[in-house]
Short mmCIF file of C-alpha atoms in Angstrom, two decimals:
data_model
loop_
_atom_site.label_atom_id
_atom_site.label_comp_id
_atom_site.label_asym_id
_atom_site.label_seq_id
_atom_site.Cartn_x
_atom_site.Cartn_y
_atom_site.Cartn_z
CA MET X 1 5.07 -21.93 25.67
CA ASN X 2 6.52 -19.16 23.52
CA VAL X 3 5.13 -18.02 20.18
CA ARG X 4 7.43 -20.08 17.99
CA ALA X 5 6.92 -23.26 20.01
CA TYR X 6 3.14 -22.84 19.88
CA ILE X 7 3.18 -22.39 16.11
CA GLU X 8 5.38 -25.44 15.61
CA ALA X 9 3.16 -27.53 17.88
CA ASN X 10 0.03 -26.48 15.98
CA ALA X 11 1.40 -26.42 12.43
CA ALA X 12 -0.13 -29.75 11.40
CA GLY X 13 -3.61 -28.64 12.44
CA PHE X 14 -3.15 -25.31 10.70
CA PHE X 15 -2.27 -26.94 7.39
CA ALA X 16 -5.11 -29.44 7.72
CA ASP X 17 -7.52 -26.53 8.13
CA LEU X 18 -6.00 -24.67 5.20
CA LYS X 19 -6.32 -27.70 2.92
CA GLU X 20 -9.99 -28.00 3.84
CA TRP X 21 -10.57 -24.36 2.93
CA LEU X 22 -8.55 -24.61 -0.29
CA ALA X 23 -10.75 -27.48 -1.42
CA ILE X 24 -13.67 -25.06 -1.79
CA PRO X 25 -13.54 -23.67 -5.39
CA SER X 26 -14.43 -20.08 -4.51
CA VAL X 27 -13.91 -18.62 -8.00
CA SER X 28 -15.69 -15.28 -7.85
CA GLY X 29 -15.34 -14.57 -11.56
CA ASN X 30 -17.43 -17.59 -12.57
CA PRO X 31 -21.14 -17.35 -11.72
CA ALA X 32 -21.29 -21.14 -11.59
CA HIS X 33 -19.14 -20.96 -8.44
CA ALA X 34 -21.22 -18.35 -6.60
CA ASP X 35 -22.47 -20.95 -4.11
CA ASP X 36 -18.88 -22.09 -3.57
CA VAL X 37 -17.84 -18.54 -2.68
CA ARG X 38 -20.67 -18.51 -0.14
CA ARG X 39 -19.47 -21.88 1.22
CA SER X 40 -15.99 -20.41 1.52
CA ALA X 41 -17.32 -17.47 3.54
CA ALA X 42 -19.27 -19.83 5.79
CA TRP X 43 -16.17 -22.00 6.30
CA LEU X 44 -14.06 -19.01 7.34
CA ALA X 45 -16.78 -17.70 9.65
CA GLY X 46 -17.01 -21.08 11.36
CA HIS X 47 -13.25 -21.30 11.69
CA LEU X 48 -12.93 -17.86 13.26
CA ARG X 49 -15.69 -18.63 15.74
CA GLY X 50 -13.90 -21.84 16.61
CA VAL X 51 -10.62 -20.09 17.40
CA GLY X 52 -12.33 -17.65 19.74
CA PHE X 53 -13.41 -14.49 17.90
CA PRO X 54 -16.37 -13.19 19.94
CA THR X 55 -17.95 -11.52 16.90
CA VAL X 56 -18.09 -13.17 13.50
CA GLU X 57 -20.54 -12.18 10.76
CA VAL X 58 -21.04 -12.94 7.09
CA TRP X 59 -21.78 -9.67 5.30
CA GLU X 60 -23.85 -9.98 2.16
CA THR X 61 -23.35 -7.66 -0.80
CA PRO X 62 -25.21 -7.31 -4.11
CA GLY X 63 -22.62 -9.79 -5.32
CA LEU X 64 -20.71 -12.21 -3.11
CA PRO X 65 -20.25 -12.19 0.67
CA ALA X 66 -17.46 -10.91 2.89
CA VAL X 67 -16.61 -12.07 6.40
CA PHE X 68 -16.23 -9.68 9.32
CA ALA X 69 -14.76 -10.64 12.68
CA GLU X 70 -13.72 -8.72 15.79
CA TRP X 71 -11.76 -9.62 18.93
CA PRO X 72 -11.75 -6.61 21.31
CA ALA X 73 -8.72 -5.79 23.40
CA GLU X 74 -9.10 -5.86 27.18
CA ASP X 75 -8.23 -2.15 27.22
CA SER X 76 -11.02 -0.21 25.52
CA ASP X 77 -8.52 2.56 24.70
CA ALA X 78 -6.16 0.20 22.88
CA PRO X 79 -5.44 0.79 19.18
CA VAL X 80 -7.56 -1.02 16.61
CA ALA X 81 -6.10 -3.03 13.73
CA LEU X 82 -8.13 -4.23 10.75
CA ILE X 83 -6.84 -7.19 8.73
CA TYR X 84 -7.94 -7.09 5.08
CA GLY X 85 -7.77 -10.05 2.71
CA HIS X 86 -9.95 -12.07 0.37
CA HIS X 87 -11.31 -15.60 0.25
CA ASP X 88 -12.18 -15.75 -3.45
CA VAL X 89 -9.69 -17.16 -5.94
CA GLN X 90 -8.78 -16.88 -9.61
CA PRO X 91 -10.12 -19.24 -12.28
CA VAL X 92 -7.94 -22.31 -12.82
CA GLU X 93 -7.92 -22.45 -16.63
CA PRO X 94 -6.03 -23.75 -18.52
CA LEU X 95 -6.79 -26.83 -16.44
CA GLU X 96 -4.57 -29.08 -18.55
CA GLU X 97 -1.49 -27.20 -17.34
CA TRP X 98 -2.08 -28.16 -13.71
CA GLU X 99 0.01 -31.05 -12.46
CA THR X 100 -2.52 -31.73 -9.69
CA ASP X 101 -6.20 -31.04 -9.12
CA PRO X 102 -6.28 -27.30 -8.22
CA PHE X 103 -8.91 -27.91 -5.55
CA ARG X 104 -7.34 -31.01 -4.01
CA PRO X 105 -4.34 -29.41 -2.32
CA VAL X 106 -1.25 -31.56 -2.04
CA GLU X 107 2.10 -31.22 -0.30
CA ARG X 108 5.33 -31.56 -2.24
CA GLY X 109 8.25 -31.24 0.10
CA GLU X 110 7.75 -27.91 1.83
CA GLN X 111 5.30 -26.62 -0.76
CA LEU X 112 1.51 -26.72 -0.61
CA ILE X 113 0.01 -26.71 -4.11
CA GLY X 114 -3.54 -25.56 -4.82
CA ARG X 115 -5.51 -22.58 -6.03
CA GLY X 116 -5.56 -19.92 -3.32
CA ALA X 117 -2.66 -21.39 -1.34
CA SER X 118 -0.75 -18.12 -1.56
CA ASP X 119 -3.39 -15.74 -2.97
CA ASP X 120 -4.95 -15.30 -0.50
CA LYS X 121 -6.32 -18.07 1.72
CA GLY X 122 -2.96 -19.13 3.12
CA GLN X 123 -2.02 -15.57 4.02
CA VAL X 124 -5.43 -14.87 5.56
CA LEU X 125 -5.36 -17.99 7.69
CA PHE X 126 -1.89 -17.43 9.17
CA HIS X 127 -3.44 -14.58 11.16
CA SER X 128 -5.66 -17.07 12.96
CA LEU X 129 -2.66 -19.15 14.02
CA GLY X 130 -0.62 -16.06 14.88
CA LEU X 131 -3.31 -14.60 17.13
CA ARG X 132 -3.74 -17.89 18.97
CA ALA X 133 0.04 -18.09 19.43
CA ALA X 134 0.19 -14.55 20.82
CA LEU X 135 -2.53 -15.28 23.35
CA ALA X 136 -1.02 -18.61 24.39
CA ALA X 137 2.43 -17.07 24.87
CA SER X 138 1.11 -14.12 26.90
CA GLY X 139 -1.50 -15.99 28.92
CA ARG X 140 -4.05 -13.31 28.01
CA THR X 141 -7.59 -13.95 26.86
CA ALA X 142 -7.68 -10.93 24.56
CA PRO X 143 -5.08 -9.33 22.25
CA PRO X 144 -3.27 -6.09 23.21
CA VAL X 145 -5.01 -4.31 20.32
CA THR X 146 -8.54 -4.80 19.07
CA VAL X 147 -8.24 -7.09 16.06
CA LYS X 148 -10.82 -6.85 13.28
CA MET X 149 -10.93 -8.79 10.04
CA LEU X 150 -12.62 -8.00 6.74
CA ILE X 151 -12.15 -10.81 4.23
CA GLU X 152 -14.00 -10.07 1.01
CA GLY X 153 -15.27 -12.44 -1.65
CA GLU X 154 -14.84 -10.40 -4.85
CA GLU X 155 -11.25 -9.17 -4.92
CA GLU X 156 -10.36 -11.36 -7.89
CA SER X 157 -13.31 -9.81 -9.74
CA GLY X 158 -12.25 -6.21 -9.13
CA SER X 159 -13.94 -5.67 -5.73
CA PRO X 160 -17.02 -4.05 -7.31
CA ASN X 161 -19.01 -3.93 -4.06
CA LEU X 162 -16.19 -3.20 -1.64
CA PRO X 163 -16.45 0.63 -1.61
CA ASP X 164 -20.17 0.55 -0.73
CA LEU X 165 -19.53 -2.17 1.84
CA LEU X 166 -16.86 -0.02 3.48
CA ARG X 167 -19.03 3.09 3.51
CA ARG X 168 -22.07 1.28 4.93
CA ASN X 169 -20.01 -0.29 7.69
CA ALA X 170 -17.45 2.44 8.29
CA GLN X 171 -18.26 2.66 11.99
CA ARG X 172 -17.91 -1.09 12.52
CA LEU X 173 -14.66 -1.08 10.56
CA ALA X 174 -13.15 2.01 12.24
CA CYS X 175 -9.48 1.37 12.97
CA ASP X 176 -6.07 2.93 13.51
CA VAL X 177 -4.22 0.76 10.98
CA ILE X 178 -5.10 -1.62 8.16
CA VAL X 179 -2.97 -4.76 7.86
CA ILE X 180 -2.71 -6.19 4.34
CA SER X 181 -1.54 -9.77 3.81
CA ASP X 182 -1.98 -10.14 0.06
CA THR X 183 1.44 -9.30 -1.36
CA THR X 184 4.90 -10.84 -1.63
CA MET X 185 8.40 -10.70 -0.20
CA TRP X 186 11.57 -10.33 -2.23
CA ALA X 187 12.72 -13.90 -1.54
CA ALA X 188 12.49 -16.60 1.10
CA ASP X 189 15.95 -15.64 2.37
CA VAL X 190 15.47 -11.88 1.84
CA PRO X 191 12.37 -10.94 3.83
CA SER X 192 10.83 -7.64 2.86
CA MET X 193 7.76 -5.48 3.29
CA CYS X 194 5.73 -3.92 0.52
CA THR X 195 5.07 -0.21 1.09
CA GLY X 196 2.94 0.62 -1.91
CA MET X 197 1.02 -0.55 -4.95
CA ARG X 198 0.48 1.37 -8.15
CA GLY X 199 -2.92 2.56 -9.27
CA LEU X 200 -4.49 2.05 -12.67
CA THR X 201 -6.70 3.76 -15.19
CA GLU X 202 -7.55 2.46 -18.66
CA VAL X 203 -8.95 4.15 -21.76
CA GLU X 204 -9.96 3.18 -25.26
CA LEU X 205 -9.25 5.67 -28.01
CA SER X 206 -11.16 5.63 -31.31
CA LEU X 207 -10.42 7.86 -34.30
CA TYR X 208 -12.93 8.29 -37.11
CA GLY X 209 -12.24 9.73 -40.57
CA PRO X 210 -14.33 9.19 -43.71
CA ASP X 211 -17.69 7.48 -43.53
CA THR X 212 -16.34 4.47 -45.45
CA ASP X 213 -12.98 2.94 -46.32
CA LEU X 214 -11.56 4.76 -49.37
CA HIS X 215 -9.50 3.68 -52.40
CA SER X 216 -5.96 4.80 -51.57
CA GLY X 217 -5.21 5.51 -55.21
CA SER X 218 -8.07 7.94 -55.52
CA PHE X 219 -7.94 9.50 -52.07
CA GLY X 220 -4.67 8.54 -50.35
CA GLY X 221 -2.53 11.54 -49.45
CA ALA X 222 -5.47 13.87 -49.93
CA VAL X 223 -7.62 13.06 -46.86
CA PRO X 224 -6.52 12.34 -43.28
CA ASN X 225 -5.85 8.69 -42.44
CA PRO X 226 -7.11 7.62 -38.97
CA LEU X 227 -4.37 5.00 -38.62
CA HIS X 228 -1.68 7.59 -39.39
CA ALA X 229 -3.21 9.88 -36.77
CA MET X 230 -3.37 7.04 -34.26
CA ALA X 231 0.26 6.11 -34.84
CA SER X 232 1.30 9.72 -34.26
CA LEU X 233 -0.76 10.05 -31.07
CA LEU X 234 0.57 6.82 -29.60
CA ALA X 235 4.17 7.58 -30.58
CA GLY X 236 3.86 10.95 -28.85
CA LEU X 237 2.84 9.48 -25.50
CA HIS X 238 6.51 9.44 -24.42
CA ASP X 239 9.32 11.92 -24.89
CA GLU X 240 12.92 11.07 -25.74
CA ASN X 241 13.64 10.33 -22.05
CA GLY X 242 10.80 7.86 -21.66
CA ARG X 243 8.63 10.29 -19.70
CA VAL X 244 4.88 10.36 -20.29
CA ALA X 245 4.00 13.45 -22.32
CA LEU X 246 0.49 14.13 -21.02
CA PRO X 247 -0.01 17.68 -19.70
CA GLY X 248 0.44 17.78 -15.91
CA PHE X 249 1.00 14.02 -15.69
CA TYR X 250 3.72 14.29 -13.05
CA ASP X 251 2.34 17.27 -11.12
CA ASP X 252 0.94 15.22 -8.21
CA VAL X 253 3.49 12.39 -8.12
CA ILE X 254 4.96 11.67 -4.69
CA GLY X 255 8.56 10.82 -5.51
CA LEU X 256 10.87 8.29 -3.95
CA THR X 257 12.89 9.39 -0.94
CA ASP X 258 16.65 8.97 -0.90
CA GLU X 259 16.27 6.33 1.82
CA GLU X 260 13.81 4.31 -0.26
CA ARG X 261 16.13 4.40 -3.24
CA ARG X 262 19.03 3.30 -1.04
CA LEU X 263 17.05 0.36 0.36
CA PHE X 264 15.78 -0.68 -3.08
CA ALA X 265 19.39 -0.68 -4.30
CA ARG X 266 20.32 -3.16 -1.55
CA LEU X 267 18.00 -5.83 -2.93
CA PRO X 268 19.91 -8.55 -4.83
CA PHE X 269 18.44 -7.72 -8.24
CA ASP X 270 19.79 -9.52 -11.31
CA GLU X 271 18.57 -7.52 -14.29
CA ALA X 272 19.60 -10.17 -16.84
CA GLU X 273 17.60 -12.81 -14.99
CA TRP X 274 14.69 -10.41 -14.61
CA LEU X 275 14.68 -9.82 -18.37
CA ARG X 276 14.57 -13.57 -18.90
CA THR X 277 11.45 -13.81 -16.73
CA ALA X 278 10.00 -10.88 -18.69
CA GLY X 279 9.35 -13.09 -21.71
CA ASN X 280 13.04 -13.02 -22.67
CA SER X 281 12.90 -9.28 -23.27
CA ARG X 282 16.04 -8.05 -24.99
CA ALA X 283 16.66 -4.88 -22.99
CA ALA X 284 15.40 -2.80 -20.10
CA TRP X 285 13.69 0.47 -21.04
CA GLY X 286 11.86 3.26 -19.29
CA GLU X 287 12.02 6.69 -17.73
CA ALA X 288 15.57 8.01 -17.69
CA GLY X 289 17.20 8.48 -14.30
CA TYR X 290 15.53 5.52 -12.59
CA THR X 291 16.48 1.90 -12.09
CA THR X 292 14.33 -0.96 -13.34
CA LEU X 293 12.93 -1.64 -9.88
CA GLU X 294 12.14 2.03 -9.35
CA ARG X 295 10.34 2.17 -12.70
CA VAL X 296 8.24 -0.91 -11.97
CA TRP X 297 7.36 -0.04 -8.38
CA ALA X 298 7.29 3.72 -7.99
CA ARG X 299 7.06 5.54 -11.32
CA PRO X 300 3.91 6.10 -13.40
CA THR X 301 3.66 4.66 -16.89
CA ALA X 302 1.66 4.68 -20.11
CA GLU X 303 1.33 1.45 -22.07
CA VAL X 304 -0.31 0.76 -25.41
CA ASN X 305 -2.12 -2.53 -24.83
CA GLY X 306 -3.50 -3.02 -28.32
CA MET X 307 -4.34 -1.23 -31.57
CA TRP X 308 -6.36 -2.12 -34.64
CA GLY X 309 -8.04 -0.71 -37.71
CA GLY X 310 -8.20 -0.99 -41.47
CA HIS X 311 -7.40 -4.21 -43.30
CA THR X 312 -5.81 -6.94 -41.18
CA GLY X 313 -6.78 -10.04 -43.19
CA PRO X 314 -4.72 -12.00 -45.71
CA GLY X 315 -3.45 -10.21 -48.78
CA GLY X 316 -3.30 -6.54 -49.56
CA LYS X 317 -6.13 -4.03 -49.59
CA THR X 318 -5.10 -0.56 -50.65
CA ILE X 319 -7.38 1.66 -48.59
CA VAL X 320 -7.56 4.70 -46.41
CA PRO X 321 -9.37 3.13 -43.43
CA ARG X 322 -12.42 4.79 -41.97
CA GLU X 323 -11.39 4.31 -38.32
CA ALA X 324 -8.64 3.26 -35.92
CA HIS X 325 -8.70 2.08 -32.30
CA ALA X 326 -6.29 1.56 -29.40
CA LYS X 327 -6.41 0.51 -25.77
CA ILE X 328 -4.08 2.35 -23.38
CA SER X 329 -3.46 1.82 -19.68
CA PHE X 330 -1.75 4.08 -17.16
CA ARG X 331 -0.14 2.71 -14.02
CA LEU X 332 -0.27 5.46 -11.39
CA VAL X 333 1.70 6.17 -8.24
CA ALA X 334 0.95 7.85 -4.95
CA GLY X 335 -0.59 11.29 -5.38
CA GLN X 336 -2.11 10.71 -8.82
CA ASP X 337 -5.86 10.73 -9.42
CA PRO X 338 -7.19 8.33 -12.11
CA GLU X 339 -9.88 10.78 -13.22
CA LYS X 340 -7.39 13.64 -13.53
CA VAL X 341 -5.11 11.44 -15.63
CA ARG X 342 -8.01 10.51 -17.92
CA ARG X 343 -8.85 14.20 -18.38
CA SER X 344 -5.21 14.89 -19.15
CA PHE X 345 -5.26 12.19 -21.81
CA GLU X 346 -8.41 13.67 -23.32
CA GLN X 347 -6.68 17.06 -23.46
CA TYR X 348 -3.63 15.49 -25.09
CA VAL X 349 -5.80 13.84 -27.75
CA ALA X 350 -7.86 16.99 -28.39
CA GLU X 351 -4.75 19.12 -28.90
CA ARG X 352 -3.08 16.67 -31.31
CA THR X 353 -5.91 15.21 -33.37
CA PRO X 354 -5.61 16.54 -36.94
CA PRO X 355 -8.49 18.28 -38.72
CA GLY X 356 -10.90 15.86 -40.37
CA ILE X 357 -10.48 13.22 -37.64
CA ARG X 358 -13.02 12.81 -34.85
CA ALA X 359 -11.64 11.39 -31.58
CA GLU X 360 -13.56 9.55 -28.90
CA VAL X 361 -12.08 8.51 -25.53
CA ARG X 362 -13.93 5.97 -23.40
CA ALA X 363 -13.14 4.67 -19.92
CA HIS X 364 -14.81 1.44 -18.83
CA SER X 365 -14.20 1.83 -15.08
CA ASP X 366 -13.19 4.42 -12.49
CA GLY X 367 -9.78 2.80 -12.09
CA PHE X 368 -7.76 2.40 -8.90
CA ARG X 369 -5.78 4.93 -6.94
CA ALA X 370 -2.27 4.01 -5.85
CA CYS X 371 -1.59 3.27 -2.20
CA PHE X 372 1.54 4.12 -0.27
CA SER X 373 2.90 3.78 3.28
CA PRO X 374 5.92 5.89 4.30
CA ILE X 375 8.70 3.62 5.54
CA ASP X 376 9.29 5.78 8.62
CA SER X 377 5.65 5.70 9.78
CA PRO X 378 5.01 4.17 13.24
CA ALA X 379 2.86 1.34 11.86
CA VAL X 380 5.39 0.33 9.20
CA GLN X 381 8.23 0.39 11.69
CA ALA X 382 6.19 -1.70 14.15
CA ALA X 383 5.44 -4.27 11.46
CA ARG X 384 9.09 -4.32 10.42
CA ARG X 385 10.15 -5.10 13.98
CA ALA X 386 7.59 -7.90 14.16
CA MET X 387 8.85 -9.47 10.96
CA GLU X 388 12.47 -9.10 12.02
CA ARG X 389 11.70 -10.92 15.27
CA ALA X 390 10.16 -13.76 13.29
CA PHE X 391 12.79 -14.02 10.54
CA GLY X 392 15.82 -13.17 12.68
CA THR X 393 17.26 -10.83 10.07
CA GLU X 394 16.87 -7.36 8.63
CA VAL X 395 13.66 -6.76 6.68
CA LEU X 396 14.02 -4.63 3.54
CA PHE X 397 11.35 -2.74 1.59
CA THR X 398 9.74 -3.20 -1.81
CA ARG X 399 6.72 -1.91 -3.67
CA GLU X 400 4.49 -3.68 -6.16
CA GLY X 401 3.69 -2.70 -9.71
CA GLY X 402 0.18 -4.15 -9.71
CA SER X 403 -3.04 -2.61 -8.48
CA GLY X 404 -5.77 -3.55 -6.03
CA PRO X 405 -8.46 -2.14 -3.73
CA GLU X 406 -6.09 -1.08 -0.95
CA ALA X 407 -6.39 2.63 -1.81
CA GLU X 408 -10.18 2.40 -1.33
CA LEU X 409 -9.62 0.95 2.13
CA THR X 410 -7.33 3.70 3.34
CA GLU X 411 -9.34 6.53 1.74
CA ILE X 412 -12.74 5.43 3.02
CA LEU X 413 -11.66 4.26 6.47
CA GLY X 414 -9.05 6.98 6.97
CA ALA X 415 -6.36 4.66 8.34
CA PRO X 416 -2.82 3.93 7.13
CA LEU X 417 -1.82 0.66 5.51
CA VAL X 418 0.86 -1.76 6.59
CA PHE X 419 1.77 -4.84 4.56
CA VAL X 420 2.70 -8.06 6.38
CA ALA X 421 2.89 -10.84 3.84
CA VAL X 422 5.07 -13.83 2.98
CA GLY X 423 4.10 -14.77 -0.58
CA LEU X 424 6.76 -15.06 -3.27
CA ASP X 425 6.78 -14.05 -6.92
CA SER X 426 7.47 -17.72 -7.66
CA ASP X 427 4.17 -18.78 -6.08
CA ARG X 428 2.51 -18.71 -9.52
CA ILE X 429 -0.53 -16.83 -8.28
CA HIS X 430 -3.21 -16.50 -11.00
CA ALA X 431 -1.41 -19.27 -12.93
CA PRO X 432 -1.54 -23.05 -13.04
CA ASN X 433 0.17 -24.90 -10.16
CA GLU X 434 -0.13 -22.10 -7.61
CA LYS X 435 1.80 -22.96 -4.46
CA VAL X 436 2.91 -21.54 -1.17
CA GLU X 437 6.03 -22.24 0.87
CA MET X 438 4.75 -23.82 4.07
CA PRO X 439 7.63 -22.62 6.29
CA LEU X 440 6.93 -19.06 5.14
CA LEU X 441 3.27 -19.31 6.16
CA LEU X 442 4.48 -20.27 9.64
CA LYS X 443 6.84 -17.28 9.63
CA GLY X 444 3.86 -15.16 8.62
CA ALA X 445 1.94 -16.48 11.62
CA GLU X 446 4.89 -15.70 13.88
CA SER X 447 5.17 -12.19 12.46
CA ALA X 448 1.45 -11.67 13.06
CA ALA X 449 1.79 -12.91 16.63
CA TYR X 450 4.45 -10.28 17.39
CA LEU X 451 2.66 -7.57 15.42
CA TRP X 452 -0.07 -6.88 17.96
CA ASP X 453 2.31 -6.03 20.82
CA GLU X 454 4.42 -3.90 18.49
CA LEU X 455 1.38 -1.97 17.26
CA ALA X 456 0.03 -1.57 20.78
CA ALA X 457 3.24 0.16 21.80
CA ALA X 458 3.72 2.18 18.59
CA LEU X 459 0.21 3.56 18.16
CA ARG X 460 -0.62 4.64 21.70
#
């Protein structure tokens, strides 16, 4: 029986298992569901033991547990691949917007609806089916590469314990490549591979002037106004070409290659439709010289997320306010360091804050580094061949504008990333009525089945 035939023959059992797992409300962000996250880890551990993984362990953390599994290759010198994913899910509120119970998964045509169906339980579980298909088709009892899995339980809460977990278990997790199945393709009929995700750092800026709000008739125009200073600082974050004006902001940026830009341009992108999905935005805007997709996926940004100060209630109040505040986030790309960007912002503020105003910059987290996989790397090319075998057509490349813990994985474990995923932007992840396309999960399993032979040949 070949890979595709095995997957088709076992599809019903696969989806029955997935529904059982989806019924566990493993919401990591809600302490009331902590026991459910533990039940989810136990379910996955039991499932992986049942499909044949010789080593399966639940790894506790100061927060919520991860699951580790390992299936050694017959050849001790074979490459090692680590699959990373997560078994926790987003909260389901607002519950009234769900058309079905989020934790009673239902099928509608070829869609499976339920929280976690796409992000990330469905995409984790297709690896189980794919590995079984690869072994059945080859007649082997072990894969051609050593397959490890690390499926964490706190990704939807910012992965606070993942770095320490990786460092403590670095030897157990040692690998030659890290396979990520927690992203999306361009479209069901345009298969693609993600090759990078942007990083993130966030700051809060506060400006302080007089000790109290002042009467604008008595003092306006004669003392510095914190809101005026804030408006000037925020307006100066970008130059006339849409470039971020922080000192040295672009110094470490790894730019797009000509080949990446050519492949991005081949994607069937409808900017008018994209603007409609962007809250009916009226126009595209950004750094000059780059397309909309390039700006979203591969260029760094500065965004003002909110600002406040002074009188904001009904009616007028003629004052010089005592303080002003703003929240700013920076999406980062490969090569940029979140801490260096924060220091650059602090320098920018220090150089432009007027006399009589005291500035304070606070960061509430360390942020995330960007991650990036060159499209011509052996692992990416191996994964592309595997997906092309499954989909029967050319696989293009994308990146993603969001951020996650993938950079921590590659930095701590010292292995490159490769993204093999079949989610869609239309899957409504993090939103009510999350779904996954069932045929795409089976294509994901088929891609995973071919991946191990491709990596075995490419990484030797």
